[in-house]
XYZ file of C-alpha atoms in Angstrom:
711
model
C -21.295 23.773 -9.900
C -17.765 23.728 -11.832
C -17.089 27.649 -11.945
C -17.901 27.906 -7.691
C -15.689 25.460 -7.490
C -13.073 27.160 -9.970
C -13.861 30.121 -8.031
C -13.241 28.700 -4.625
C -9.876 26.653 -5.501
C -8.822 30.268 -7.235
C -9.411 31.790 -3.552
C -8.000 29.217 -1.943
C -4.593 29.204 -3.964
C -4.305 33.255 -3.548
C -4.664 32.534 0.382
C -1.896 29.788 0.492
C 0.469 31.690 -2.348
C -0.196 35.292 0.669
C 0.383 32.681 3.902
C 2.804 29.693 2.685
C 3.049 28.757 6.355
C -0.666 27.426 6.188
C -0.253 25.166 3.475
C 2.572 23.633 5.181
C 1.647 22.933 8.985
C -1.556 22.291 6.821
C 0.291 19.153 5.004
C 2.273 18.606 8.823
C -0.833 17.901 10.319
C -3.123 16.030 7.542
C 0.449 13.364 7.192
C -0.846 12.021 11.117
C -4.342 12.648 10.388
C -4.434 10.088 7.261
C -3.015 7.121 8.979
C -5.559 7.784 11.478
C -8.670 8.327 9.993
C -7.559 5.158 7.700
C -7.377 2.609 10.933
C -10.958 4.154 12.021
C -12.250 3.074 9.224
C -10.732 -0.264 8.746
C -11.082 -0.844 12.495
C -14.808 0.202 11.980
C -15.403 -2.101 9.281
C -13.591 -5.557 10.576
C -15.737 -4.673 13.358
C -18.849 -4.812 12.143
C -17.776 -8.016 10.415
C -16.716 -9.192 14.126
C -20.228 -8.490 14.718
C -22.580 -10.308 12.918
C -22.100 -13.492 14.381
C -24.005 -16.330 11.522
C -25.131 -19.540 13.109
C -25.002 -22.447 11.087
C -28.563 -23.386 9.215
C -29.926 -26.778 9.612
C -31.916 -28.172 6.996
C -32.148 -31.845 7.986
C -30.569 -34.251 10.095
C -28.805 -38.491 8.574
C -29.773 -40.361 11.942
C -27.675 -43.117 12.837
C -28.456 -46.429 13.664
C -27.601 -45.741 17.178
C -29.746 -42.719 17.346
C -27.134 -40.114 16.886
C -28.327 -37.617 15.070
C -25.909 -35.570 12.322
C -27.051 -32.648 11.620
C -26.834 -31.146 7.959
C -25.700 -27.539 8.213
C -24.523 -26.647 4.757
C -26.210 -26.806 0.319
C -23.312 -28.774 -0.006
C -21.951 -31.489 2.795
C -19.103 -33.901 1.832
C -19.351 -36.919 4.016
C -16.292 -38.754 5.073
C -14.082 -40.009 7.651
C -11.935 -37.451 7.249
C -11.744 -34.465 10.143
C -12.737 -32.298 7.866
C -15.206 -33.467 6.106
C -18.879 -31.649 7.261
C -20.218 -34.583 8.102
C -17.662 -36.953 9.807
C -18.577 -41.103 9.797
C -15.173 -42.571 12.077
C -15.755 -45.903 10.537
C -13.032 -48.156 8.627
C -15.363 -48.666 5.891
C -16.269 -45.119 5.666
C -13.487 -43.504 2.967
C -11.816 -40.519 3.653
C -14.399 -38.545 1.457
C -16.651 -40.845 0.642
C -20.054 -38.814 -0.959
C -21.345 -35.396 -0.764
C -24.615 -34.829 -0.137
C -26.738 -31.482 -1.849
C -29.907 -29.566 -1.277
C -31.056 -28.462 -4.416
C -33.899 -26.160 -4.872
C -36.594 -27.525 -4.860
C -36.138 -28.831 -0.800
C -35.092 -32.276 -1.809
C -30.968 -33.907 -1.810
C -28.950 -35.658 -4.046
C -26.213 -37.583 -3.297
C -23.132 -37.908 -4.860
C -20.550 -41.269 -4.398
C -17.268 -39.936 -4.366
C -15.574 -43.152 -5.822
C -15.697 -44.236 -2.444
C -14.115 -48.295 -1.637
C -17.394 -48.601 0.324
C -20.333 -47.501 -1.780
C -23.632 -46.098 -1.301
C -26.966 -47.586 -1.458
C -30.597 -45.726 -1.487
C -32.957 -48.263 0.784
C -30.427 -50.835 0.006
C -30.087 -50.100 -3.962
C -26.832 -49.782 -4.477
C -25.931 -46.136 -6.193
C -23.520 -46.067 -9.537
C -22.931 -42.015 -9.519
C -25.849 -40.199 -7.620
C -29.261 -40.585 -5.937
C -32.585 -38.932 -5.104
C -32.708 -38.918 -1.801
C -36.245 -38.304 -0.214
C -37.535 -38.074 3.786
C -37.181 -40.648 5.426
C -34.999 -42.442 3.034
C -32.319 -44.267 4.483
C -29.009 -44.064 2.885
C -25.665 -46.709 3.210
C -22.050 -45.489 3.249
C -19.587 -48.199 3.016
C -22.853 -50.415 5.050
C -23.097 -47.987 7.285
C -26.758 -47.228 7.390
C -28.249 -43.673 7.788
C -32.204 -42.147 7.606
C -32.540 -38.854 6.214
C -34.560 -36.936 8.329
C -36.368 -33.277 8.059
C -36.239 -30.404 10.551
C -39.360 -30.020 12.560
C -41.679 -26.832 12.315
C -41.056 -26.126 15.562
C -37.234 -26.038 14.986
C -37.574 -23.854 12.062
C -39.223 -21.299 13.912
C -36.325 -21.359 17.066
C -33.553 -21.236 14.127
C -35.409 -18.284 12.498
C -35.856 -16.156 16.299
C -31.659 -16.885 16.753
C -30.742 -16.015 13.796
C -32.988 -12.397 14.432
C -31.517 -12.207 17.561
C -27.563 -12.350 16.499
C -26.015 -8.519 16.644
C -26.578 -6.601 13.635
C -23.438 -4.797 11.596
C -22.408 -1.771 12.993
C -23.665 1.271 11.296
C -23.199 2.529 8.461
C -23.360 6.420 8.583
C -20.393 6.415 10.491
C -17.971 4.822 8.520
C -19.741 7.120 5.992
C -18.769 10.458 7.665
C -15.350 9.427 8.270
C -15.095 8.219 5.037
C -15.998 11.725 3.872
C -13.426 13.839 5.570
C -10.526 10.919 4.764
C -11.699 12.610 0.565
C -12.779 16.452 1.412
C -8.992 16.211 3.227
C -7.402 14.637 0.635
C -8.593 16.700 -2.040
C -7.365 19.836 -0.053
C -4.003 18.621 0.343
C -3.631 17.601 -3.186
C -4.647 21.203 -3.815
C -1.763 22.603 -1.182
C 0.229 20.420 -2.445
C -0.543 21.566 -6.398
C -0.452 25.409 -5.221
C -1.045 28.006 -8.497
C -0.941 24.935 -11.056
C -3.787 23.212 -9.296
C -7.003 23.067 -11.265
C -11.050 22.388 -10.483
C -10.491 18.659 -12.096
C -9.062 17.645 -8.535
C -12.006 19.160 -6.410
C -14.499 17.968 -9.317
C -13.235 14.359 -9.764
C -13.385 14.361 -5.455
C -16.903 15.914 -5.185
C -18.180 13.700 -7.701
C -16.964 10.329 -5.558
C -18.470 11.312 -2.427
C -21.714 12.019 -3.854
C -21.040 7.778 -5.203
C -20.309 6.918 -2.584
C -23.368 8.772 -0.684
C -25.921 7.656 -3.169
C -24.496 3.919 -3.257
C -25.340 3.547 0.758
C -28.975 4.811 0.019
C -29.893 3.250 -3.176
C -28.621 0.029 -0.802
C -30.131 1.002 2.186
C -33.984 1.960 0.684
C -33.376 -1.967 -0.490
C -33.015 -2.733 3.155
C -29.378 -3.466 3.301
C -27.601 -3.277 6.425
C -23.801 -4.716 6.100
C -22.143 -2.231 3.649
C -18.387 -3.109 5.616
C -16.943 -4.946 1.522
C -18.159 -1.503 0.293
C -16.800 0.580 2.995
C -13.019 -1.203 2.489
C -13.180 -0.781 -1.492
C -14.413 2.781 -1.795
C -11.854 3.823 0.534
C -8.513 2.181 -1.393
C -10.366 3.886 -4.136
C -9.709 7.306 -2.238
C -6.506 6.110 -2.369
C -5.867 5.272 -6.091
C -7.862 8.539 -6.443
C -4.981 10.131 -4.619
C -2.365 8.295 -6.061
C -3.368 9.563 -9.307
C -4.084 13.410 -8.382
C -0.345 14.170 -6.742
C 1.772 12.373 -10.487
C -1.158 13.432 -12.992
C -4.402 15.025 -11.984
C -5.770 15.380 -15.712
C -5.838 11.626 -15.370
C -7.850 11.920 -12.475
C -11.647 12.134 -15.018
C -10.371 8.536 -16.733
C -9.583 7.226 -13.450
C -13.025 8.099 -11.974
C -14.521 6.435 -15.166
C -12.937 3.324 -14.347
C -13.873 2.991 -10.590
C -17.443 3.935 -11.537
C -17.518 0.932 -14.494
C -15.884 -1.579 -11.691
C -18.386 -0.038 -9.194
C -21.539 -1.209 -11.687
C -20.024 -4.087 -12.992
C -19.893 -4.992 -9.093
C -23.759 -4.292 -8.893
C -24.515 -6.251 -11.906
C -22.112 -9.667 -10.542
C -23.821 -8.921 -6.803
C -26.769 -9.829 -8.887
C -26.428 -12.673 -10.621
C -24.186 -14.550 -7.733
C -27.166 -14.862 -5.549
C -29.361 -17.175 -7.337
C -26.503 -19.734 -7.722
C -28.670 -21.660 -10.666
C -28.582 -18.425 -12.530
C -25.095 -17.984 -12.518
C -24.358 -21.720 -13.498
C -26.616 -21.344 -16.750
C -23.934 -18.504 -18.390
C -20.661 -20.203 -16.602
C -20.020 -21.397 -20.293
C -20.535 -18.025 -21.488
C -17.917 -16.835 -18.932
C -15.078 -18.561 -19.583
C -15.908 -18.872 -23.216
C -15.406 -14.671 -22.859
C -11.826 -14.924 -20.834
C -10.676 -17.148 -23.265
C -11.539 -15.426 -26.266
C -10.313 -12.574 -24.921
C -6.675 -13.442 -23.943
C -6.476 -15.538 -27.121
C -7.621 -12.214 -29.315
C -5.313 -9.900 -27.282
C -2.124 -12.729 -28.274
C -3.077 -12.716 -31.695
C -3.399 -8.469 -32.616
C -2.510 -6.910 -29.012
C -0.177 -4.135 -28.416
C 2.056 -4.309 -26.239
C 3.292 -2.212 -23.109
C 5.896 -2.435 -20.321
C 6.873 -5.649 -22.495
C 3.685 -6.891 -21.964
C 1.376 -7.690 -25.344
C -1.683 -6.870 -22.712
C -3.243 -4.412 -24.455
C -5.881 -3.956 -27.340
C -6.320 -0.466 -28.863
C -9.250 1.476 -29.951
C -8.202 4.527 -30.981
C -7.636 6.634 -28.050
C -9.015 4.102 -25.897
C -7.054 1.196 -24.772
C -7.946 -2.200 -22.832
C -6.352 -4.950 -20.766
C -8.547 -7.806 -21.623
C -6.599 -10.113 -19.202
C -9.055 -7.564 -15.823
C -11.637 -8.026 -17.913
C -10.500 -11.694 -18.065
C -9.801 -11.617 -14.435
C -13.824 -11.410 -13.307
C -15.545 -14.104 -16.705
C -12.431 -16.825 -14.567
C -13.567 -15.869 -11.278
C -17.416 -16.216 -12.151
C -17.114 -19.009 -13.819
C -14.575 -20.433 -10.689
C -17.994 -19.836 -8.443
C -20.482 -21.322 -10.710
C -18.730 -24.476 -10.922
C -18.085 -24.635 -7.180
C -20.639 -26.526 -5.466
C -19.776 -29.506 -8.335
C -15.857 -29.328 -8.180
C -15.745 -32.571 -6.014
C -17.119 -34.426 -9.141
C -14.083 -35.751 -10.975
C -14.791 -33.885 -14.513
C -16.213 -30.495 -13.233
C -12.204 -30.239 -11.538
C -10.191 -31.276 -14.983
C -12.427 -28.701 -16.566
C -11.865 -25.772 -13.938
C -7.912 -27.630 -14.655
C -8.325 -26.979 -18.667
C -10.048 -24.017 -17.884
C -7.332 -22.224 -15.891
C -4.743 -23.845 -17.677
C -5.374 -22.173 -20.944
C -5.516 -19.210 -19.247
C -2.281 -18.845 -17.902
C -0.822 -20.212 -21.348
C -2.474 -17.491 -22.865
C -0.910 -14.552 -19.832
C 2.564 -16.417 -19.996
C 2.735 -15.945 -23.969
C 2.012 -12.968 -23.451
C 4.424 -11.520 -21.011
C 1.630 -11.057 -18.454
C 3.459 -13.287 -16.252
C 2.054 -11.354 -12.528
C -1.209 -11.550 -14.034
C -0.922 -15.328 -14.692
C 0.326 -16.011 -10.845
C -2.370 -14.553 -10.022
C -5.036 -17.187 -11.680
C -3.354 -19.514 -10.185
C -3.150 -19.003 -6.844
C -7.246 -17.694 -7.541
C -7.149 -20.929 -8.958
C -5.654 -22.909 -6.034
C -8.486 -21.198 -3.339
C -11.240 -22.075 -5.286
C -9.941 -25.611 -6.575
C -8.923 -26.504 -2.634
C -11.716 -25.306 -0.771
C -14.336 -26.844 -2.864
C -12.475 -30.111 -3.786
C -9.855 -31.402 -1.229
C -8.283 -32.939 -3.666
C -4.510 -33.456 -2.193
C -2.891 -35.707 -5.289
C -4.934 -33.392 -8.268
C -3.749 -30.303 -6.661
C -0.031 -32.098 -6.362
C -0.004 -33.110 -9.152
C -0.833 -29.560 -10.786
C 1.243 -27.460 -8.956
C 4.487 -29.655 -9.872
C 3.443 -28.873 -13.440
C 3.465 -25.251 -13.157
C 7.012 -25.440 -11.284
C 8.166 -27.407 -13.932
C 6.326 -25.038 -16.444
C 8.436 -21.630 -14.602
C 11.676 -23.862 -14.768
C 11.317 -24.188 -18.495
C 9.910 -20.460 -18.688
C 13.013 -18.940 -16.986
C 14.986 -21.105 -19.548
C 13.290 -19.502 -22.656
C 12.154 -16.045 -20.622
C 16.190 -14.955 -19.689
C 14.947 -11.589 -18.720
C 12.517 -13.608 -16.336
C 15.310 -15.053 -14.578
C 17.363 -12.100 -14.918
C 14.645 -10.494 -12.627
C 15.059 -12.963 -9.670
C 18.973 -12.529 -10.217
C 18.939 -9.136 -10.162
C 17.411 -9.037 -5.892
C 20.869 -9.517 -4.572
C 22.632 -6.767 -6.075
C 19.592 -3.996 -7.050
C 22.198 -1.517 -6.605
C 24.496 -2.120 -9.708
C 21.669 -1.401 -12.376
C 19.158 1.070 -11.313
C 18.013 1.777 -13.894
C 16.892 -1.455 -15.273
C 16.966 -4.650 -13.651
C 17.320 -2.854 -10.696
C 14.536 -0.245 -10.905
C 11.464 -1.107 -9.024
C 13.204 -2.751 -6.122
C 15.776 0.213 -5.962
C 12.880 2.767 -6.093
C 10.759 0.821 -3.403
C 13.354 0.926 -0.936
C 13.737 4.543 -1.538
C 10.166 5.561 -0.979
C 9.737 3.364 1.931
C 12.982 5.110 3.457
C 11.080 8.899 2.319
C 7.848 8.773 3.088
C 5.531 8.246 7.156
C 6.547 9.651 10.957
C 9.991 8.765 10.218
C 11.279 8.841 6.860
C 11.728 12.106 5.484
C 10.994 13.434 1.899
C 13.514 15.589 -0.441
C 16.464 16.906 1.202
C 16.926 20.626 -0.542
C 19.729 21.942 1.390
C 21.398 25.569 0.360
C 24.783 26.750 1.575
C 25.389 29.931 2.461
C 28.591 30.981 1.807
C 29.041 34.275 4.181
C 31.941 36.790 2.994
C 33.485 36.132 6.977
C 34.287 32.533 5.231
C 37.075 30.980 4.495
C 35.952 30.751 0.431
C 38.631 28.574 -0.870
C 37.895 25.748 1.739
C 34.003 26.542 1.380
C 33.948 26.260 -2.110
C 36.029 23.192 -1.546
C 33.483 21.359 1.088
C 31.034 22.128 -1.006
C 32.098 19.838 -4.511
C 33.763 17.257 -1.514
C 30.061 17.218 -0.606
C 28.260 17.755 -4.152
C 30.455 14.547 -5.671
C 30.109 12.228 -3.081
C 28.325 9.481 -4.755
C 27.156 11.990 -7.376
C 25.128 13.987 -4.892
C 22.232 11.550 -4.179
C 22.853 11.580 -0.593
C 20.330 13.843 0.618
C 21.583 15.978 2.901
C 24.025 17.037 -0.032
C 23.948 20.890 -1.095
C 21.567 22.261 -4.459
C 22.058 25.317 -4.066
C 24.680 27.996 -3.197
C 23.918 31.168 -1.877
C 26.201 34.406 -1.669
C 25.911 38.097 -1.221
C 26.754 40.718 -4.428
C 30.331 42.106 -2.305
C 31.429 38.227 -2.794
C 29.857 37.014 -5.975
C 33.510 37.444 -7.809
C 35.299 35.692 -5.261
C 33.100 32.891 -5.296
C 32.014 32.709 -8.674
C 36.465 32.581 -9.576
C 37.492 29.966 -6.523
C 33.813 27.493 -8.141
C 36.342 28.339 -11.729
C 38.950 27.463 -10.376
C 38.525 24.321 -8.745
C 37.600 22.970 -12.184
C 33.396 23.585 -11.795
C 31.758 24.755 -14.925
C 28.876 27.853 -14.827
C 26.191 27.595 -17.766
C 24.809 30.348 -19.308
C 21.078 30.732 -19.976
C 20.694 29.022 -23.294
C 22.667 25.372 -21.331
C 21.032 26.596 -18.208
C 17.899 25.810 -20.269
C 18.546 23.074 -22.041
C 19.633 21.250 -18.460
C 16.746 22.244 -17.153
C 14.250 20.914 -19.467
C 16.225 17.735 -18.955
C 15.886 18.010 -15.133
C 12.401 17.745 -14.804
C 9.808 14.843 -15.909
C 6.237 16.546 -17.819
C 4.757 15.379 -14.217
C 6.942 17.506 -12.472
C 8.770 14.510 -10.643
C 13.199 14.766 -11.339
C 14.307 12.514 -14.072
C 15.392 9.111 -12.926
C 18.373 9.079 -16.640
C 19.924 12.001 -14.351
C 19.330 10.543 -10.537
C 23.018 9.788 -9.473
C 25.534 10.456 -12.881
C 27.955 12.678 -13.114
C 28.549 16.168 -14.243
C 29.844 15.294 -17.755
C 26.848 12.741 -18.232
C 24.143 14.800 -17.515
C 25.607 17.911 -19.637
C 25.678 15.220 -22.879
C 21.970 14.193 -22.577
C 21.345 17.976 -22.669
C 22.803 18.308 -25.387
C 25.581 20.503 -23.690
C 29.456 20.715 -23.523
C 31.286 21.055 -20.392
C 35.248 19.720 -19.933
C 35.187 15.782 -19.026
C 37.274 16.368 -15.422
C 34.114 19.171 -14.578
C 32.984 18.243 -11.485
C 30.079 20.568 -10.912
C 27.257 22.375 -13.229
C 26.289 25.339 -11.722
C 22.981 27.659 -12.912
C 22.064 31.311 -12.086
C 19.210 31.742 -10.874
C 16.506 33.989 -9.319
C 13.480 32.770 -7.753
C 12.581 29.275 -6.212
C 9.827 27.043 -6.555
C 8.511 23.627 -7.991
C 8.818 24.848 -11.807
C 11.782 26.170 -11.212
C 14.552 22.950 -10.963
C 17.761 23.969 -10.062
C 15.610 25.218 -6.539
C 14.588 21.785 -5.795
C 16.488 18.745 -4.836
C 18.610 17.294 -8.088
C 20.132 14.229 -7.263
C 23.137 14.919 -8.834
C 25.891 17.379 -9.152
C 23.990 20.822 -10.148
C 24.069 23.114 -7.863
C 21.769 26.988 -8.472
C 23.576 29.915 -7.818
C 21.975 32.555 -5.858
C 23.278 36.673 -5.442
C 21.048 38.274 -3.240
C 22.495 41.857 -1.715
C 22.099 41.543 2.079
C 21.831 38.843 4.981
C 17.888 39.602 5.019
C 17.302 38.641 1.554
C 19.595 35.689 1.684
C 17.656 34.627 5.016
C 14.430 35.399 3.468
C 15.154 33.038 -0.131
C 16.598 30.467 2.289
C 13.601 29.547 3.883
C 11.993 30.138 0.231
C 13.980 27.581 -1.085
C 13.083 25.183 1.702
C 9.767 26.054 1.792
C 9.179 25.506 -1.649
C 11.618 21.663 -0.836
C 13.266 19.966 1.851
C 11.578 22.127 4.531
C 13.231 20.909 8.434
C 16.033 18.682 6.832
C 19.662 20.065 6.196
C 21.253 23.268 5.786
C 25.093 24.358 5.975
C 27.127 27.717 6.808
C 30.242 29.382 5.721
C 31.226 31.175 8.415
C 33.879 32.549 10.658
C 31.194 35.346 11.848
C 29.938 33.933 15.304
C 26.400 36.503 15.322
C 26.081 35.221 11.936
C 26.100 31.183 13.074
C 23.643 32.140 16.047
C 21.147 33.939 14.115
C 20.623 31.351 11.418
C 20.513 28.827 13.516
C 18.036 31.227 15.484
C 16.021 30.985 11.912
C 16.323 28.616 9.205
C 13.903 25.928 10.195
C 16.232 22.850 9.824
C 16.693 19.968 11.792
C 20.464 19.888 10.885
C 22.095 22.800 10.608
C 25.694 22.664 9.953
C 28.692 25.162 9.997
C 31.904 24.841 7.598
C 31.436 21.082 5.861
C 30.811 19.280 3.873
C 26.747 18.526 3.841
C 26.366 15.573 2.737
C 28.672 14.024 4.781
C 28.156 16.355 8.119
C 24.345 15.577 7.893
C 24.712 11.566 7.965
C 27.235 11.478 10.927
C 30.878 11.221 8.897
C 32.235 14.371 10.083
C 30.440 15.726 12.305
C 29.129 14.589 15.741
C 25.489 13.580 14.873
C 25.028 10.035 14.490
C 25.495 8.031 11.509
C 22.714 7.394 9.605
C 21.073 7.637 6.055
C 17.522 7.856 7.753
C 17.384 12.237 8.388
C 14.063 12.825 10.398
C 12.574 16.477 9.734
C 10.968 16.907 13.061
C 7.548 18.473 12.592
C 8.538 21.424 10.560
C 8.927 18.799 7.450
C 5.978 16.400 8.525
C 8.286 13.419 10.792
C 8.102 12.278 14.043
C 11.685 13.054 14.740
C 14.557 15.224 14.065
C 17.389 13.011 14.677
C 19.366 11.473 12.300
C 17.493 7.753 13.089
C 19.534 5.458 14.742
C 18.768 1.474 16.636
C 17.232 3.104 19.450
C 14.780 5.702 18.511
C 13.093 1.978 16.509
C 13.117 0.361 19.544
C 10.076 0.667 22.545
C 11.823 0.961 26.115
C 9.648 0.519 29.362
C 11.225 2.857 31.847
C 9.285 2.615 35.476
C 9.582 5.644 36.593
C 9.550 6.786 40.591
C 7.359 9.871 42.332
C 9.668 12.773 42.275
C 7.729 13.998 45.373
C 9.711 13.238 48.406
C 7.787 11.720 51.525
C 7.251 14.046 54.827
C 9.140 13.251 57.469
C 7.912 11.104 60.513
C 7.787 12.572 64.030
C 10.166 10.802 66.350
C 8.690 8.593 68.857
C 10.367 8.077 72.504
C 9.927 4.448 72.359
C 11.739 4.280 68.984
C 14.382 1.817 69.534
C 17.836 3.223 68.416
C 20.009 1.597 65.658
C 21.975 -1.502 66.398
C 25.518 -0.180 64.773
C 27.103 -4.401 65.127
C 24.452 -5.470 62.955
C 25.425 -2.753 60.168
C 28.336 -3.199 60.136
C 28.242 -6.871 60.049
C 25.763 -6.102 57.002
C 27.635 -3.801 55.282
C 30.675 -6.435 55.124
C 28.963 -9.286 53.737
C 27.342 -6.672 51.634
C 31.239 -5.232 50.517
C 32.571 -9.457 50.443
C 29.509 -10.448 47.731
C 30.383 -7.452 45.448
C 34.407 -8.013 45.869
């Protein structure tokens, strides 16, 4: 299998290398196909969930003295005066939450007193805490008598027939086929994006995962399962996680797949246990102890990563114990659901939550602690409805949070940084700034990397051209996406251009210096090193161990090739330029297209020339949305020194995967309703002899009145 996939991958890689436009167009098309497939998968799952109706199943009745029958439609029924109760008794003597009536596995019922004021009686005997209720027994709530009445055999048959007649979920096969198509397209896109560096790990991982999806669905279908909505959504989200991993660190895909398979196994086991609440209740203490034990052990001997002491390491393997503790905690909470109305159980659940949250806080894992707290609120509120206790818990947690902000200043700093995230993009504002950058960089309107080349033609005013390039590249230290990333010149004017760059203070790196800076520019995964983003030329040189004058505005490195492995031919987001020298215009045109095909297709190109014929030729050939002439690219591209619309979001059109090639402004984001009449003129009607002549006096009078109103 692996050899066959490797052969297919080699064939595909060779084809894409010979036909680079095929890969570019594939990437452009799937940008629009992916959201459509995702929408169809999710809508299909949601539609199936809505289609299936679950009518209330009546287990018995409480009959009042006036003959009114109150149905018991839950295994656990809260009885009281409040509107939120399952069985509402609107009598002043009945408490808001008076009692809980629970159906046992043998068909009998147990009534629990929820600290009611009026009390409970069963067959005129007072109930202290709880009592067994049989069919035909009289149960009084605050002096209001009711009789327990079972449902008849005829009602049981009618309910079963009604449930059978209710809509079935939508078929799973359509969603599964769409999911498989999404997985195949994703794998191919990762191979296309990787180019010659793509390896067999990508298609092999996705092939195995697709087989797992089909195997799970078929296996469960053999056991007469018909609804797979949640699994479909989960498999879709797992596909997205594999896509993210494959786009950054493809060698980690097997590890990610193993984690997904482990999660699937745990899901199946938990589903088996939770089908029987009695079985789940028997192990809730074990699960609670496991959650607390894992967190406590991690607190004692765990290792830190990212500032949080949340990992246990076993040689080359590592385990984030909080993820396992989450499962144990939710399991314990689910097993306690039917008794949370009991104050003792509620306070025990609060204690478990407090211990887990305290351990996480001491580990500096506040995000996971917040997840535990929200989970607790959902479970506790839904089952207890005890506003006073939950309000007290929330107030206590708020106070604890304030104390934590005092003793953990780095947490407070994260909140404080939201107002000025751009002041420290490498520390406190790192996540926020990168989130905003990502939001502005992808999708239907936003674009990716800008990698605009600058061509200095022999007819150009070379001193002015160099000055414009330096103005652009030093503006915001080269972080504007439209700024120049490379300079291309003809051999005949190479010497003049080099001399002009030197005259204006720039430094050309030698081979050794260029190698040092190149190793600094890219991280091992092939992405730009954030340490160089927005730094001055001197700062970047110092980090690379290269000495240049402090006044150096821009660094230049000689380059002969373009591609993902050539850092100087890519977007660098700092004052560094690649310097290409070509023999003639034809070679230069091919080089420009090669640079843009690697990164920045559809974005920006700047030409410095006085020859209008050259401008016309390149304008008709270079695949960009902004073709700039004799202007600093960063300032001209965003509309500061051109007639383009002033904007910082620059569309790249279909070539770059965007829906628009404009500088995106407000009108591009506003939906307008346009009323359009047909352009076809009506045919002239034949004149009739008896048609009256127009009243000229009337027309004149009406015209005068209209003009008066307009004045």
